[in-house]
Short mmCIF file of C-alpha atoms and ligand atoms in Angstrom, two decimals:
data_model
loop_
_atom_site.label_atom_id
_atom_site.label_comp_id
_atom_site.label_asym_id
_atom_site.label_seq_id
_atom_site.Cartn_x
_atom_site.Cartn_y
_atom_site.Cartn_z
CA MET A 4 -11.18 12.95 13.68
CA GLU A 5 -12.12 9.64 14.89
CA GLN A 6 -9.13 9.13 16.22
CA ALA A 7 -9.71 10.23 19.40
CA THR A 8 -11.77 8.00 19.77
CA GLU A 9 -10.44 5.07 18.19
CA ARG A 10 -7.42 5.74 20.89
CA GLY A 11 -10.12 5.88 23.67
CA ARG A 12 -10.87 2.28 23.04
CA GLY A 13 -7.63 1.41 23.28
CA LEU A 14 -5.42 -0.04 19.95
CA SER A 15 -5.74 2.87 17.36
CA LEU A 16 -7.54 1.58 14.13
CA PRO A 17 -3.81 1.08 12.18
CA THR A 18 -2.49 -0.80 14.61
CA LYS A 19 -5.54 -3.43 14.54
CA ILE A 20 -5.67 -3.38 11.03
CA LEU A 21 -1.51 -4.18 10.64
CA LEU A 22 -2.36 -6.69 13.93
CA GLY A 23 -5.46 -8.40 11.31
CA LEU A 24 -3.07 -8.44 8.34
CA VAL A 25 -0.04 -10.42 10.48
CA ILE A 26 -2.46 -12.76 12.32
CA GLY A 27 -3.98 -13.44 9.10
CA ALA A 28 -0.85 -14.31 7.34
CA ALA A 29 0.58 -16.04 9.95
CA VAL A 30 -2.27 -18.82 9.83
CA GLY A 31 -2.44 -18.69 6.32
CA ILE A 32 1.57 -19.41 5.75
CA THR A 33 1.11 -22.02 9.29
CA LEU A 34 -1.79 -23.69 7.28
CA ASN A 35 -0.18 -23.54 4.17
CA LEU A 36 3.05 -25.11 5.02
CA LEU A 37 1.03 -27.74 7.72
CA TYR A 38 -0.84 -29.37 4.84
CA ALA A 39 -0.33 -27.97 0.87
CA PRO A 40 0.48 -30.78 -1.57
CA ASP A 41 4.02 -30.46 -3.28
CA PHE A 42 4.02 -29.69 -6.54
CA GLY A 43 2.23 -31.47 -9.45
CA ALA A 44 1.11 -34.12 -6.32
CA ALA A 45 -2.76 -34.53 -4.94
CA LYS A 46 -4.17 -32.45 -2.28
CA SER A 47 -4.95 -34.20 1.31
CA ALA A 48 -8.57 -34.46 3.10
CA THR A 49 -7.66 -32.05 5.17
CA PHE A 50 -5.94 -29.41 2.88
CA GLN A 51 -9.25 -29.77 0.61
CA SER A 52 -11.14 -28.79 3.95
CA VAL A 53 -9.03 -25.80 4.48
CA GLU A 54 -9.56 -24.36 1.38
CA TYR A 55 -13.19 -24.98 1.47
CA ALA A 56 -13.56 -22.76 4.61
CA ALA A 57 -11.28 -20.50 3.10
CA ASP A 58 -13.15 -20.19 0.29
CA HIS A 59 -16.76 -20.52 1.82
CA TYR A 60 -16.53 -18.92 5.19
CA VAL A 61 -13.79 -17.08 5.47
CA LYS A 62 -13.25 -15.25 1.81
CA PRO A 63 -17.04 -13.86 2.00
CA ILE A 64 -16.20 -11.76 5.31
CA GLY A 65 -13.24 -10.21 3.46
CA ASN A 66 -15.36 -9.77 0.04
CA LEU A 67 -17.85 -8.00 2.20
CA PHE A 68 -15.34 -5.67 3.20
CA LEU A 69 -13.89 -5.19 -0.27
CA ASN A 70 -17.72 -5.17 -1.30
CA LEU A 71 -18.43 -1.38 1.60
CA LEU A 72 -15.08 0.11 -0.11
CA PHE A 73 -16.44 -1.14 -3.77
CA MET A 74 -19.36 0.89 -2.52
CA VAL A 75 -18.86 3.99 -2.42
CA VAL A 76 -16.00 4.24 -5.43
CA VAL A 77 -18.71 6.07 -7.41
CA PRO A 78 -20.64 8.16 -5.52
CA ILE A 79 -16.78 9.33 -4.16
CA VAL A 80 -15.65 9.73 -7.64
CA PHE A 81 -18.52 11.97 -8.90
CA SER A 82 -18.40 13.90 -6.19
CA SER A 83 -15.06 14.31 -5.31
CA LEU A 84 -14.29 14.84 -9.15
CA PHE A 85 -17.21 17.21 -9.60
CA LEU A 86 -16.21 19.34 -6.57
CA GLY A 87 -12.66 19.36 -7.36
CA VAL A 88 -12.96 21.03 -10.77
CA ALA A 89 -15.96 23.01 -9.87
CA GLY A 90 -14.09 24.13 -6.91
CA LEU A 91 -11.08 24.98 -9.00
CA GLY A 92 -12.72 27.85 -10.63
CA SER A 93 -11.43 27.77 -14.45
CA VAL A 94 -10.78 25.50 -17.32
CA GLN A 95 -7.63 26.88 -17.64
CA LYS A 96 -6.74 25.93 -13.72
CA LEU A 97 -8.26 22.56 -14.39
CA GLY A 98 -5.82 22.22 -17.62
CA SER A 99 -2.55 23.17 -16.09
CA LEU A 100 -3.36 21.40 -13.01
CA GLY A 101 -4.53 17.79 -15.44
CA SER A 102 -1.46 18.36 -17.44
CA ARG A 103 0.91 18.62 -14.28
CA THR A 104 -1.10 15.00 -13.09
CA LEU A 105 -0.72 13.41 -16.77
CA LEU A 106 2.88 14.20 -16.73
CA TRP A 107 3.12 13.00 -13.33
CA PHE A 108 1.24 9.39 -14.20
CA LEU A 109 3.72 9.31 -17.22
CA GLY A 110 6.72 9.77 -15.91
CA THR A 111 6.50 8.02 -13.08
CA THR A 112 5.29 4.75 -15.00
CA THR A 113 8.14 5.21 -17.52
CA CYS A 114 10.70 5.34 -14.93
CA ALA A 115 8.79 2.30 -13.21
CA VAL A 116 8.95 0.53 -16.48
CA LEU A 117 12.62 0.95 -16.93
CA LEU A 118 13.45 -0.32 -13.55
CA GLY A 119 11.39 -3.58 -14.59
CA LEU A 120 13.62 -3.88 -17.52
CA THR A 121 16.73 -3.75 -15.99
CA LEU A 122 16.02 -5.75 -12.96
CA VAL A 123 15.23 -8.86 -15.92
CA ARG A 124 18.24 -7.86 -17.78
CA VAL A 125 20.19 -8.01 -14.90
CA ILE A 126 19.33 -11.00 -13.00
CA ALA A 127 18.17 -13.04 -16.47
CA PRO A 128 15.19 -14.97 -14.19
CA GLY A 129 14.20 -17.01 -17.28
CA LYS A 130 17.75 -18.21 -17.88
CA GLN A 131 16.94 -20.53 -14.29
CA VAL A 132 14.25 -21.73 -15.27
CA SER A 133 14.94 -25.25 -17.21
CA PRO A 134 12.44 -26.69 -19.66
CA GLU A 135 10.93 -29.45 -17.88
CA VAL A 136 9.95 -27.03 -15.33
CA ALA A 137 8.70 -24.22 -17.57
CA ALA A 138 6.31 -27.38 -19.25
CA GLN A 139 5.40 -28.59 -16.12
CA VAL A 140 4.62 -25.27 -14.24
CA GLN A 141 2.32 -24.45 -17.59
CA GLN A 142 0.57 -27.35 -17.40
CA GLN A 143 -1.10 -27.16 -13.85
CA TYR A 144 -1.98 -23.50 -14.98
CA MET A 145 -3.07 -23.61 -18.51
CA GLY A 146 -6.89 -23.23 -17.56
CA ASP A 147 -5.99 -19.92 -15.56
CA ALA A 148 -3.99 -18.84 -18.45
CA GLN A 149 -6.57 -19.53 -20.87
CA GLU A 150 -9.17 -17.33 -19.17
CA LYS A 151 -6.90 -14.35 -19.41
CA ILE A 152 -5.96 -14.53 -23.18
CA ALA A 153 -9.96 -14.90 -23.57
CA LEU A 154 -10.37 -11.97 -21.76
CA SER A 155 -7.52 -10.16 -23.87
CA GLY A 156 -9.66 -11.08 -26.95
CA LYS A 157 -11.64 -8.65 -25.35
CA ALA A 158 -9.19 -5.87 -24.57
CA LYS A 159 -9.77 -2.76 -26.74
CA GLY A 160 -7.20 -1.10 -28.89
CA THR A 161 -5.57 2.36 -28.24
CA ILE A 162 -8.15 4.64 -30.07
CA GLU A 163 -10.81 2.39 -29.27
CA MET A 164 -9.84 2.73 -25.28
CA LEU A 165 -8.99 6.60 -25.63
CA VAL A 166 -12.89 6.83 -28.12
CA ASP A 167 -14.82 4.95 -25.49
CA ILE A 168 -13.48 7.59 -22.57
CA VAL A 169 -16.46 9.43 -23.67
CA PRO A 170 -19.36 7.27 -22.32
CA THR A 171 -22.89 6.98 -24.52
CA ASN A 172 -24.03 6.12 -21.28
CA VAL A 173 -23.20 7.48 -18.10
CA VAL A 174 -25.16 5.36 -15.95
CA GLY A 175 -24.10 2.56 -17.72
CA ALA A 176 -20.84 3.68 -17.53
CA ALA A 177 -20.52 3.91 -13.59
CA SER A 178 -22.02 1.06 -13.40
CA ASP A 179 -19.31 -1.32 -13.44
CA ASN A 180 -16.34 -0.59 -10.96
CA LYS A 181 -14.08 -1.84 -13.31
CA GLN A 182 -14.91 1.19 -16.06
CA VAL A 183 -14.36 4.26 -14.48
CA LEU A 184 -12.65 6.03 -17.05
CA GLY A 185 -16.35 6.71 -18.50
CA LEU A 186 -17.37 8.11 -14.90
CA ILE A 187 -15.07 10.42 -14.54
CA PHE A 188 -14.95 12.09 -18.07
CA PHE A 189 -18.69 12.51 -17.19
CA ALA A 190 -17.42 13.90 -13.60
CA LEU A 191 -14.41 16.18 -15.15
CA ILE A 192 -16.91 17.62 -17.78
CA LEU A 193 -19.80 18.44 -15.69
CA GLY A 194 -17.51 20.43 -13.36
CA ALA A 195 -16.16 22.24 -16.16
CA ALA A 196 -19.35 23.37 -17.30
CA ALA A 197 -20.50 24.23 -13.46
CA THR A 198 -17.36 26.78 -14.19
CA ARG A 199 -19.14 27.93 -16.71
CA LEU A 200 -22.73 29.11 -14.48
CA THR A 201 -23.10 31.84 -12.03
CA PRO A 202 -22.32 30.20 -8.54
CA ASP A 203 -26.40 31.03 -7.13
CA LYS A 204 -26.94 28.15 -10.32
CA SER A 205 -24.80 25.81 -9.73
CA ARG A 206 -25.01 25.90 -5.82
CA ILE A 207 -27.72 23.49 -4.82
CA LEU A 208 -25.63 20.54 -6.88
CA ARG A 209 -22.96 21.67 -5.15
CA GLU A 210 -24.28 21.51 -1.84
CA LEU A 211 -25.99 18.18 -2.74
CA LEU A 212 -22.27 16.59 -3.97
CA GLU A 213 -21.19 18.33 -0.67
CA THR A 214 -23.31 15.99 1.52
CA ILE A 215 -22.74 12.67 -0.46
CA TYR A 216 -19.60 12.81 -0.73
CA GLU A 217 -19.27 13.59 3.78
CA LEU A 218 -21.91 10.96 3.74
CA CYS A 219 -19.28 8.50 1.73
CA VAL A 220 -16.59 9.58 3.52
CA LYS A 221 -19.09 8.57 7.63
CA VAL A 222 -19.64 5.03 5.55
CA LEU A 223 -15.82 4.72 4.36
CA GLY A 224 -15.23 5.08 7.91
CA TRP A 225 -17.61 2.59 9.06
CA ALA A 226 -16.47 0.25 6.56
CA MET A 227 -12.46 1.22 7.67
CA GLN A 228 -13.85 -0.35 11.40
CA LEU A 229 -14.56 -3.70 9.72
CA ALA A 230 -10.93 -3.34 7.94
CA PRO A 231 -9.19 -5.47 10.99
CA LEU A 232 -11.48 -8.20 10.24
CA GLY A 233 -12.03 -7.70 6.96
CA VAL A 234 -8.10 -7.30 6.16
CA ALA A 235 -7.22 -10.23 8.32
CA CYS A 236 -9.78 -12.86 6.12
CA LEU A 237 -8.50 -11.99 2.90
CA ILE A 238 -4.39 -12.41 3.95
CA PHE A 239 -5.41 -15.62 5.11
CA HIS A 240 -7.56 -16.60 2.02
CA ALA A 241 -4.28 -15.31 0.19
CA THR A 242 -1.37 -16.69 1.70
CA VAL A 243 -2.95 -19.96 2.62
CA LYS A 244 -3.65 -20.86 -1.30
CA LEU A 245 0.28 -19.42 -1.83
CA GLY A 246 1.65 -22.14 -3.53
CA LEU A 247 5.16 -21.52 -2.31
CA PRO A 248 6.17 -24.90 -4.31
CA VAL A 249 5.35 -23.41 -7.44
CA MET A 250 7.04 -20.17 -6.41
CA LYS A 251 10.31 -22.02 -5.44
CA LEU A 252 10.35 -23.23 -9.24
CA VAL A 253 9.76 -19.66 -10.58
CA GLY A 254 11.78 -18.25 -7.74
CA TRP A 255 14.15 -15.71 -9.62
CA TYR A 256 11.24 -14.42 -11.37
CA PHE A 257 9.36 -14.04 -7.81
CA LEU A 258 11.91 -12.39 -6.49
CA THR A 259 12.87 -9.76 -9.38
CA ALA A 260 9.58 -8.38 -9.24
CA MET A 261 9.14 -8.51 -5.48
CA GLY A 262 12.43 -6.68 -4.97
CA GLY A 263 11.58 -4.91 -8.24
CA LEU A 264 8.90 -3.43 -6.78
CA ILE A 265 9.66 -3.15 -3.12
CA LEU A 266 12.47 -0.73 -4.53
CA PHE A 267 10.64 1.16 -6.27
CA GLN A 268 8.16 1.72 -3.63
CA THR A 269 11.24 2.15 -0.97
CA ILE A 270 13.51 4.22 -2.90
CA PHE A 271 11.86 5.85 -5.78
CA ILE A 272 8.21 6.89 -4.40
CA THR A 273 9.98 7.54 -0.55
CA GLY A 274 12.59 9.68 -2.49
CA LEU A 275 9.77 11.78 -4.36
CA ALA A 276 7.82 12.42 -1.27
CA TYR A 277 10.66 13.98 0.00
CA PHE A 278 12.50 15.83 -2.90
CA PHE A 279 8.07 16.41 -4.01
CA ALA A 280 6.74 16.78 -1.75
CA GLY A 281 8.22 17.47 1.23
CA MET A 282 7.54 14.15 3.83
CA ARG A 283 10.49 12.47 5.36
CA PRO A 284 10.33 8.96 5.46
CA GLY A 285 9.15 8.21 8.90
CA ARG A 286 6.22 11.10 8.80
CA PHE A 287 5.56 9.50 5.12
CA TYR A 288 4.78 5.94 5.69
CA ARG A 289 3.45 7.04 9.41
CA GLY A 290 0.83 8.23 7.69
CA CYS A 291 0.43 6.15 4.97
CA ARG A 292 -0.24 3.18 7.54
CA THR A 293 -3.59 1.93 6.69
CA LEU A 294 -3.22 3.32 3.15
CA LEU A 295 -0.28 0.52 2.35
CA ILE A 296 -2.39 -2.26 4.23
CA THR A 297 -5.38 -1.28 2.79
CA ALA A 298 -3.70 -1.23 -0.97
CA PHE A 299 -1.86 -4.74 0.39
CA SER A 300 -4.95 -6.67 1.40
CA THR A 301 -7.59 -5.40 -1.50
CA SER A 302 -5.35 -5.64 -4.19
CA SER A 303 -7.48 -3.06 -6.00
CA SER A 304 -6.44 0.93 -6.16
CA ASN A 305 -10.12 1.33 -7.15
CA ALA A 306 -11.39 -0.53 -3.37
CA THR A 307 -8.60 1.90 -2.06
CA MET A 308 -9.05 4.97 -3.57
CA PRO A 309 -11.00 6.61 -1.15
CA THR A 310 -9.08 5.35 1.78
CA THR A 311 -6.01 7.13 -0.34
CA ILE A 312 -8.56 10.74 -0.44
CA ARG A 313 -9.12 9.92 3.27
CA THR A 314 -5.43 9.82 4.09
CA ALA A 315 -4.07 12.89 1.72
CA VAL A 316 -6.64 15.25 3.27
CA ASP A 317 -7.14 14.26 6.67
CA GLU A 318 -2.86 12.95 7.34
CA PHE A 319 -1.22 15.15 5.34
CA GLY A 320 -3.25 18.49 4.71
CA ALA A 321 -4.30 18.80 1.09
CA PRO A 322 -6.72 20.09 0.36
CA ARG A 323 -10.18 17.83 -0.71
CA GLU A 324 -10.66 19.55 -4.08
CA ILE A 325 -6.94 18.47 -5.10
CA ALA A 326 -6.64 15.03 -4.29
CA GLY A 327 -10.51 14.30 -5.38
CA PHE A 328 -9.26 15.84 -8.51
CA VAL A 329 -6.09 13.31 -8.87
CA MET A 330 -7.13 9.93 -6.91
CA PRO A 331 -10.06 8.95 -9.33
CA LEU A 332 -7.87 9.69 -11.89
CA GLY A 333 -4.74 7.89 -10.48
CA ALA A 334 -6.54 4.95 -9.39
CA THR A 335 -7.65 4.30 -12.65
CA MET A 336 -4.59 5.63 -14.69
CA ASN A 337 -1.38 5.66 -12.58
CA MET A 338 0.14 2.39 -12.01
CA ASN A 339 3.46 2.44 -11.64
CA GLY A 340 3.30 -1.01 -10.03
CA THR A 341 1.53 -2.78 -12.48
CA ALA A 342 3.38 -1.53 -15.09
CA LEU A 343 6.73 -2.47 -13.72
CA PHE A 344 5.57 -5.51 -13.29
CA GLU A 345 4.18 -5.67 -16.95
CA GLY A 346 8.07 -4.93 -18.02
CA VAL A 347 9.10 -7.69 -15.31
CA SER A 348 7.10 -10.76 -16.95
CA VAL A 349 7.39 -9.78 -20.47
CA LEU A 350 10.98 -9.88 -20.46
CA PHE A 351 11.30 -12.87 -18.58
CA LEU A 352 8.86 -14.67 -20.13
CA ALA A 353 10.53 -14.25 -23.32
CA GLN A 354 13.35 -15.16 -21.87
CA VAL A 355 11.87 -18.23 -20.90
CA ALA A 356 10.98 -18.92 -24.98
CA ASN A 357 14.59 -18.04 -25.76
CA LYS A 358 13.14 -15.22 -27.70
CA GLY A 359 15.95 -12.42 -27.29
CA LEU A 360 14.03 -8.97 -27.29
CA ASP A 361 16.14 -6.46 -29.56
CA ILE A 362 15.89 -2.92 -28.71
CA GLY A 363 13.22 -1.65 -30.85
CA GLN A 364 11.47 -4.49 -29.26
CA GLN A 365 12.26 -3.26 -25.71
CA LEU A 366 11.12 -0.08 -26.29
CA LEU A 367 7.57 -1.91 -27.30
CA VAL A 368 7.54 -3.64 -24.26
CA LEU A 369 8.01 -0.39 -22.65
CA GLY A 370 5.24 1.43 -24.62
CA MET A 371 2.90 -0.97 -24.10
CA ALA A 372 3.69 -1.74 -20.60
CA VAL A 373 2.39 2.21 -19.80
CA LEU A 374 -0.39 2.39 -22.09
CA THR A 375 -1.76 -0.98 -20.48
CA ALA A 376 -1.13 -0.06 -17.28
CA ILE A 377 -3.64 3.09 -18.36
CA GLY A 378 -6.01 1.08 -19.37
CA ALA A 379 -5.97 -1.72 -16.59
CA ALA A 380 -8.44 -2.02 -14.15
CA GLY A 381 -7.72 -1.07 -10.48
CA VAL A 382 -9.44 -4.80 -9.52
CA PRO A 383 -7.41 -7.83 -8.17
CA GLY A 384 -5.49 -9.26 -11.49
CA GLY A 385 -6.61 -6.17 -13.34
CA SER A 386 -3.57 -6.52 -15.84
CA LEU A 387 -3.68 -9.99 -16.33
CA PRO A 388 -5.41 -9.71 -19.71
CA LEU A 389 -3.61 -6.86 -21.08
CA LEU A 390 -0.07 -8.27 -20.34
CA ALA A 391 -1.71 -11.12 -22.42
CA VAL A 392 -1.62 -8.43 -25.22
CA VAL A 393 2.07 -7.15 -24.92
CA LEU A 394 3.13 -10.25 -24.79
CA THR A 395 1.30 -11.49 -27.89
CA GLN A 396 2.82 -8.01 -29.60
CA VAL A 397 5.93 -9.12 -29.46
CA ASN A 398 5.18 -12.76 -30.41
CA VAL A 399 6.02 -14.23 -26.97
CA PRO A 400 3.47 -16.90 -26.64
CA PRO A 401 0.14 -15.62 -24.41
CA GLU A 402 0.14 -19.07 -22.93
CA LEU A 403 3.48 -19.07 -21.21
CA LEU A 404 1.29 -16.57 -18.56
CA ALA A 405 0.30 -19.90 -16.90
CA LEU A 406 4.03 -19.33 -15.86
CA ILE A 407 2.99 -16.76 -13.16
CA LEU A 408 -0.18 -17.07 -12.58
CA GLY A 409 0.90 -19.16 -9.62
CA VAL A 410 2.71 -16.19 -8.11
CA ASP A 411 0.88 -13.96 -8.97
CA ARG A 412 -1.51 -13.13 -5.81
CA LEU A 413 1.69 -11.63 -4.10
CA VAL A 414 2.91 -9.69 -6.56
CA ASP A 415 -0.89 -7.99 -7.18
CA MET A 416 -0.43 -6.99 -3.58
CA THR A 417 2.48 -5.53 -3.75
CA ARG A 418 2.23 -3.80 -7.07
CA THR A 419 -1.21 -2.34 -5.64
CA VAL A 420 1.13 -0.26 -2.94
CA PRO A 421 2.94 1.72 -5.39
CA ASN A 422 0.20 1.85 -7.30
CA VAL A 423 -1.49 3.86 -4.86
CA THR A 424 1.13 5.57 -2.75
CA SER A 425 2.81 7.65 -6.56
CA ASP A 426 -1.63 8.85 -6.63
CA LEU A 427 -1.00 10.10 -2.82
CA VAL A 428 2.22 11.75 -3.75
CA CYS A 429 0.97 13.27 -6.88
CA SER A 430 -1.59 14.89 -5.19
CA LEU A 431 0.65 16.23 -2.31
CA TRP A 432 3.26 17.73 -5.42
CA LEU A 433 0.60 19.79 -6.67
CA SER A 434 -0.76 20.96 -3.14
CA ARG A 435 2.22 21.88 -2.42
CA ARG A 436 2.86 23.55 -5.71
CA GLU A 437 -0.53 25.89 -5.41
CA GLY A 438 0.49 26.81 -2.27
CA HIS A 439 -0.56 24.89 0.51
CA VAL A 440 0.82 24.26 3.95
CA LEU A 441 0.95 20.80 4.50
CA LYS A 442 1.22 18.50 7.27
CA THR A 443 4.73 17.54 7.44
N1 LIG B 11 -4.49 -4.82 -8.43
C1 LIG B 11 -3.69 -3.90 -9.57
C2 LIG B 11 -4.86 -2.64 -8.69
O1 LIG B 11 -5.61 -2.17 -8.35
C3 LIG B 11 -4.02 -3.68 -10.71
C4 LIG B 11 -3.15 -4.68 -11.63
O2 LIG B 11 -1.41 -5.19 -11.82
O3 LIG B 11 -3.80 -5.93 -12.04
O4 LIG B 11 -3.86 -1.71 -8.48
#
């Protein structure tokens, strides 16, 4: 659609966004290498100025882009889910689509945790960290860890989480981008109710929501014009504070988590795209370029969700009802990368604490990782408080979370990519099952 004009102006938008990513990362890493202090050492005046500029001048520009994406999340979730469900035409159809979607979410999330657990058992990264290094790193990031642990106290139990899916006040549920499940439920139930009315009764609401949806897509298109700059700023901010020295100290953990995520994306998700959606890897990744960079640079499934819908519909030809049904649910409930990361982190920290987890406890980690990945908010670092909950369940001191916080930014960016591509492939699979011809 807008691609013709994008090309007309020279570089295409995905290429400009990629350039933004590369330039932002190159400048950030260079400044980090030049001025960041060694682990535990005091920051030089130059590095303090660089950090100040990154926090106060560059990050706000990145946040502006991020906020623009978040701004359209609530209207897009509501309109696309309502129209999606109402468009399915019957509650039975919703049931069969819904159950397949949930099956996909549970199946892929479980595979992700299993891969993570296997990698930690084979590589044993926790055995590579000496007690002195562990104590040093823990001390440095203790403040941050305490914050997450405090938040984990507010995390809800499974029953409470299920009850809270039904909001008492839908406006309240829509007011927080971290709690979209209530809004999702409301849109689903209202869409289901619409299938019980005669079409002319719900026509006006449908047309209104169609218009709202189209308007949001337009606004998203404008927001994405800012993406090259926004992405450059977000990446610059993340890389300037990369914490390379701490990365070396917990290097085996970092490599295991990143290796697992990259393996999962390149082998597992690519395989699913091929076998379930008939997408060859080259075609799949060409269509996903903007999506991958948006997920990576924003670290947020929720902020990326409108782009995920747009990718499924515009790039791959999925029908809007199916993409609009799967993505809002997936952005909140289907987090493959997060689950893999949780499995790796819990087992790694158990190894550091010298706590061998028996098979029963590992199964508990598996179950908890799947559940907490469903409950985690699709925002940067959304899973960390829940990770503290899992650690407590298997008697690993949650304070050890401090060990991984220094490198979490990059891991968070990376885990958000499979979080969203799994939703995309699920919607393509369902579209194909429903007999739609995709743009392969
Ligand atoms: N940043 C992740 C997402 O939005 C959530 C997390 O793992 O912290 O998908």
